[in-house]
């Protein structure tokens, strides 16, 4: 007599021999645990504090026309973040630079977005003591990506100013590049809900701070200003100061009020992911005449010209 099977009884789960990842990834090369791997094979543990607690620091540098741009400054900031977070990695500056070169060379990309990062790692005993975690360094190179696409670079970005407040510097030192982005992501959704393409959030005093991965500048009467407090001291932000010094333009870091930004003659944002990018609409209202301004265009041209300057860039060593 056959035994009846209860249709409501679920079969016992089985343990898979290995993980099968159904997701797709950009073409690129990663460095992890001493190995160079395709991006699709670069994984971290779900127990890593970088994932569980956003306990990590990182930096990104880009390659354009087969040259790294201002790599030394990015390495300075990365190693500064490691020291402040009490993290250690088994590589010095030259070692990290070599790994980044290798990731780009192995990927074959001539224009690349390149990241170095260190997570707190995980404790073998799942201890909650961060001193018992094994810090983990990794790096990768993927195709270059920009905050603004080609069309937006020509006609200017449309942004919205969210009322979300950036994490204050008394809580998280903004000089330590980090993955604490929930305030920025919430700001992005505010922008999307209002038909804008990206967002700016406020600082703890209600002034303009920064956006998701970028700083902001405004131009009034030929003088530039950028928020001074509670923002990442971006490498491209610093580059604007350097370019202004060459061009004889006045630039200062100071409080930038919401009304000041809206009433500016020109506005642009800066990021390693895209460089200097114009803004022509804020909260649905055109900035000045709604066209990319002359100073913005001048700085954009100077910025990309510097990518060929040996004092500002260094060649990738391809095999």
XYZ file of C-alpha atoms in Angstrom:
319
model
C 0.000 0.000 0.000
C 1.525 3.351 -1.038
C 2.008 6.005 1.564
C 0.039 9.205 0.966
C 1.977 12.462 0.740
C 0.706 15.542 2.514
C 0.726 18.303 -0.136
C 1.327 20.880 2.628
C 4.559 19.240 3.750
C 7.581 21.153 2.491
C 10.712 19.233 1.516
C 13.699 19.670 3.810
C 16.105 22.359 2.656
C 19.432 21.271 1.288
C 22.817 22.890 1.684
C 24.175 24.216 -1.606
C 27.744 23.316 -2.473
C 28.431 26.906 -3.545
C 26.711 30.199 -4.161
C 25.303 30.833 -7.629
C 25.070 34.564 -8.284
C 22.201 35.460 -10.680
C 23.177 39.138 -10.938
C 25.132 40.911 -13.652
C 28.077 43.260 -13.086
C 30.029 45.821 -15.124
C 33.083 44.566 -16.921
C 36.145 45.067 -14.785
C 38.807 43.605 -12.521
C 38.953 43.485 -8.724
C 41.726 42.766 -6.236
C 40.699 40.773 -3.183
C 42.673 38.565 -0.784
C 45.772 38.723 -2.952
C 43.923 37.732 -6.123
C 42.933 39.610 -9.271
C 39.405 38.557 -10.217
C 36.597 39.414 -12.641
C 34.142 41.797 -10.946
C 31.515 39.056 -10.838
C 33.767 36.983 -8.561
C 34.644 39.703 -6.025
C 32.634 38.990 -2.854
C 32.674 39.863 0.825
C 31.138 38.028 3.782
C 27.694 38.995 5.034
C 29.396 39.164 8.449
C 31.807 41.896 7.335
C 31.347 45.066 9.382
C 31.628 47.064 6.180
C 28.268 45.566 5.251
C 26.707 45.193 8.698
C 27.744 48.570 10.146
C 28.973 50.612 7.159
C 32.331 50.469 8.946
C 34.648 51.183 6.049
C 36.574 53.854 4.246
C 37.360 54.180 0.564
C 38.559 56.473 -2.159
C 37.970 56.672 -5.881
C 40.251 57.912 -8.605
C 39.592 57.971 -12.315
C 41.566 57.072 -15.383
C 41.066 59.141 -18.521
C 42.888 58.509 -21.807
C 44.936 55.831 -20.027
C 46.146 58.211 -17.307
C 45.347 58.382 -13.590
C 44.277 61.869 -12.525
C 45.739 63.226 -9.251
C 46.335 59.738 -7.853
C 48.662 61.034 -5.115
C 45.895 63.161 -3.582
C 43.493 60.216 -3.536
C 46.105 58.036 -1.847
C 46.704 60.763 0.743
C 43.020 60.851 1.635
C 42.645 57.068 1.696
C 45.567 56.525 4.050
C 44.374 59.425 6.191
C 41.005 57.702 6.558
C 42.659 54.413 7.505
C 44.617 56.130 10.270
C 41.600 57.955 11.676
C 39.527 54.757 11.712
C 42.396 52.729 13.211
C 42.507 50.346 10.287
C 45.604 48.679 8.901
C 46.319 47.097 5.535
C 49.338 45.045 4.413
C 50.292 47.565 1.711
C 52.011 50.938 1.684
C 51.181 53.747 -0.757
C 53.351 52.280 -3.507
C 51.760 48.871 -2.995
C 48.233 50.247 -3.278
C 49.172 52.298 -6.338
C 50.567 49.172 -7.990
C 47.363 47.237 -7.272
C 45.261 50.036 -8.788
C 47.491 50.103 -11.884
C 47.173 46.327 -12.191
C 43.372 46.390 -11.900
C 43.146 48.945 -14.710
C 45.766 47.235 -16.875
C 44.157 43.807 -16.517
C 40.729 45.270 -17.290
C 42.069 46.960 -20.425
C 39.972 50.075 -19.732
C 41.337 53.369 -21.053
C 38.716 55.318 -19.095
C 37.943 53.838 -15.710
C 36.410 54.423 -12.293
C 38.904 52.949 -9.828
C 38.213 52.357 -6.148
C 40.361 51.360 -3.190
C 38.582 50.408 0.020
C 39.066 48.878 3.407
C 36.356 47.390 5.594
C 36.590 46.638 9.284
C 36.249 43.013 8.237
C 34.879 40.294 10.468
C 35.866 38.595 13.686
C 36.433 34.820 13.469
C 34.295 34.492 16.624
C 31.657 37.091 15.616
C 32.942 39.292 18.425
C 31.425 42.754 18.737
C 34.823 44.190 19.607
C 36.152 46.039 16.501
C 39.710 45.369 17.658
C 39.172 41.662 16.971
C 38.035 42.156 13.377
C 40.490 41.461 10.575
C 40.582 44.532 8.336
C 40.097 43.782 4.654
C 41.536 45.714 1.724
C 40.175 45.477 -1.804
C 40.200 47.455 -5.031
C 38.535 47.423 -8.426
C 38.424 49.094 -11.832
C 35.240 49.362 -13.907
C 34.311 51.554 -16.900
C 34.297 55.284 -16.183
C 30.941 56.629 -15.054
C 29.728 60.179 -14.502
C 27.166 61.808 -12.217
C 25.941 63.611 -15.354
C 25.392 62.008 -18.741
C 26.418 63.573 -22.056
C 23.142 65.458 -22.510
C 23.226 66.824 -18.963
C 26.811 67.998 -19.393
C 25.717 70.022 -22.424
C 22.524 71.622 -21.087
C 23.205 71.436 -17.358
C 21.792 69.294 -14.581
C 18.398 69.869 -12.993
C 18.713 69.549 -9.235
C 16.474 69.895 -6.202
C 17.418 71.035 -2.713
C 16.164 68.511 -0.169
C 15.425 69.375 3.445
C 17.369 66.294 4.553
C 20.352 67.139 6.759
C 23.815 65.738 6.103
C 25.394 63.822 8.985
C 27.138 66.535 11.078
C 30.953 66.519 11.245
C 30.823 66.123 15.025
C 29.378 62.654 14.378
C 31.307 61.570 11.279
C 34.424 63.389 10.097
C 33.599 64.240 6.453
C 37.315 64.091 5.622
C 37.001 60.301 6.033
C 35.360 59.134 2.848
C 32.623 56.725 3.930
C 29.497 54.847 2.907
C 27.072 56.628 5.252
C 24.714 57.614 2.455
C 21.168 57.176 3.780
C 20.720 60.934 4.170
C 21.957 61.416 0.602
C 19.763 58.625 -0.768
C 16.682 60.070 0.947
C 17.589 63.409 -0.615
C 17.789 61.752 -4.022
C 14.266 60.390 -3.674
C 13.062 63.872 -2.730
C 14.629 65.120 -5.964
C 13.123 62.355 -8.074
C 9.687 63.016 -6.596
C 10.019 66.628 -7.757
C 11.159 65.773 -11.277
C 14.824 66.635 -10.712
C 17.862 64.567 -11.677
C 19.904 64.766 -8.495
C 19.872 66.429 -5.094
C 21.627 68.685 -2.648
C 21.133 68.271 1.096
C 21.563 70.786 3.904
C 24.093 71.127 6.688
C 23.145 71.302 10.386
C 22.677 75.090 10.131
C 20.265 74.913 7.203
C 22.815 75.963 4.593
C 23.580 74.019 1.426
C 26.002 71.124 2.046
C 26.644 68.632 -0.769
C 25.035 65.967 -2.929
C 25.386 62.216 -3.436
C 29.089 61.976 -4.263
C 29.668 65.603 -5.217
C 30.439 69.102 -3.953
C 28.734 72.261 -5.232
C 30.001 75.707 -6.292
C 28.174 78.903 -7.117
C 29.368 81.969 -9.030
C 28.257 85.505 -8.187
C 29.748 88.617 -9.757
C 32.654 86.555 -11.067
C 33.533 85.161 -7.620
C 33.181 81.488 -6.690
C 32.147 79.986 -3.366
C 31.561 76.483 -2.070
C 30.201 75.182 1.261
C 32.900 75.033 3.913
C 31.359 73.010 6.755
C 30.173 69.419 6.982
C 31.195 68.404 3.471
C 33.706 66.022 1.979
C 36.849 67.943 0.975
C 36.648 66.499 -2.523
C 39.693 66.137 -4.747
C 37.820 67.731 -7.664
C 36.702 70.497 -5.279
C 40.363 71.104 -4.468
C 41.167 70.985 -8.176
C 38.734 73.856 -8.764
C 40.665 75.938 -6.213
C 43.902 75.079 -8.040
C 42.417 75.965 -11.432
C 41.038 79.246 -10.098
C 44.492 80.163 -8.802
C 45.882 79.644 -12.320
C 43.019 81.529 -13.947
C 43.070 84.457 -11.528
C 39.547 83.745 -10.281
C 38.499 84.450 -6.693
C 37.187 81.385 -4.826
C 36.349 80.862 -1.192
C 34.922 78.197 1.107
C 32.088 79.697 3.161
C 28.484 79.184 4.187
C 26.219 79.043 1.131
C 22.575 79.737 1.879
C 19.748 78.152 -0.084
C 18.586 81.554 -1.368
C 22.131 82.472 -2.396
C 22.502 79.307 -4.434
C 19.163 79.785 -6.172
C 19.985 83.388 -7.080
C 23.512 82.671 -8.346
C 24.819 83.627 -11.767
C 26.207 80.114 -12.288
C 26.174 76.814 -10.386
C 28.177 73.645 -10.943
C 28.992 70.462 -9.082
C 32.280 68.572 -8.832
C 33.117 64.895 -8.514
C 35.748 62.368 -9.534
C 32.791 60.753 -11.322
C 32.358 63.413 -13.987
C 34.657 66.300 -13.105
C 33.084 69.773 -13.277
C 29.409 69.538 -14.232
C 27.038 72.464 -14.841
C 23.711 73.010 -13.080
C 21.102 75.099 -14.931
C 17.875 74.413 -13.012
C 17.322 74.407 -9.242
C 13.934 73.390 -7.826
C 12.349 73.853 -11.239
C 13.642 77.411 -11.713
C 16.444 78.269 -14.183
C 19.770 79.446 -12.797
C 20.163 82.969 -14.235
C 19.336 82.588 -17.963
C 19.191 78.802 -17.726
C 22.345 78.294 -19.790
C 25.770 76.943 -18.848
C 27.822 79.927 -17.691
C 31.087 81.212 -19.147
C 33.156 80.603 -16.003
C 31.800 77.071 -15.695
C 32.698 76.340 -19.327
C 36.171 77.799 -18.857
C 36.874 75.676 -15.791
C 35.480 72.558 -17.483
C 37.883 73.029 -20.398
C 40.851 73.652 -18.099
C 39.969 70.597 -16.017
C 40.063 68.166 -18.926
C 43.211 69.752 -20.375
C 44.994 69.019 -17.093
C 44.454 65.289 -17.663
C 47.353 65.365 -20.134
C 49.639 67.342 -17.806
C 52.340 65.120 -16.208
C 52.201 67.292 -13.093
C 48.556 66.333 -12.600
C 48.339 62.845 -14.093
C 50.316 59.619 -14.483
C 50.169 56.903 -17.175
C 48.712 53.468 -16.567
C 51.225 50.669 -17.087
C 49.426 48.339 -19.487
C 51.022 44.946 -20.304
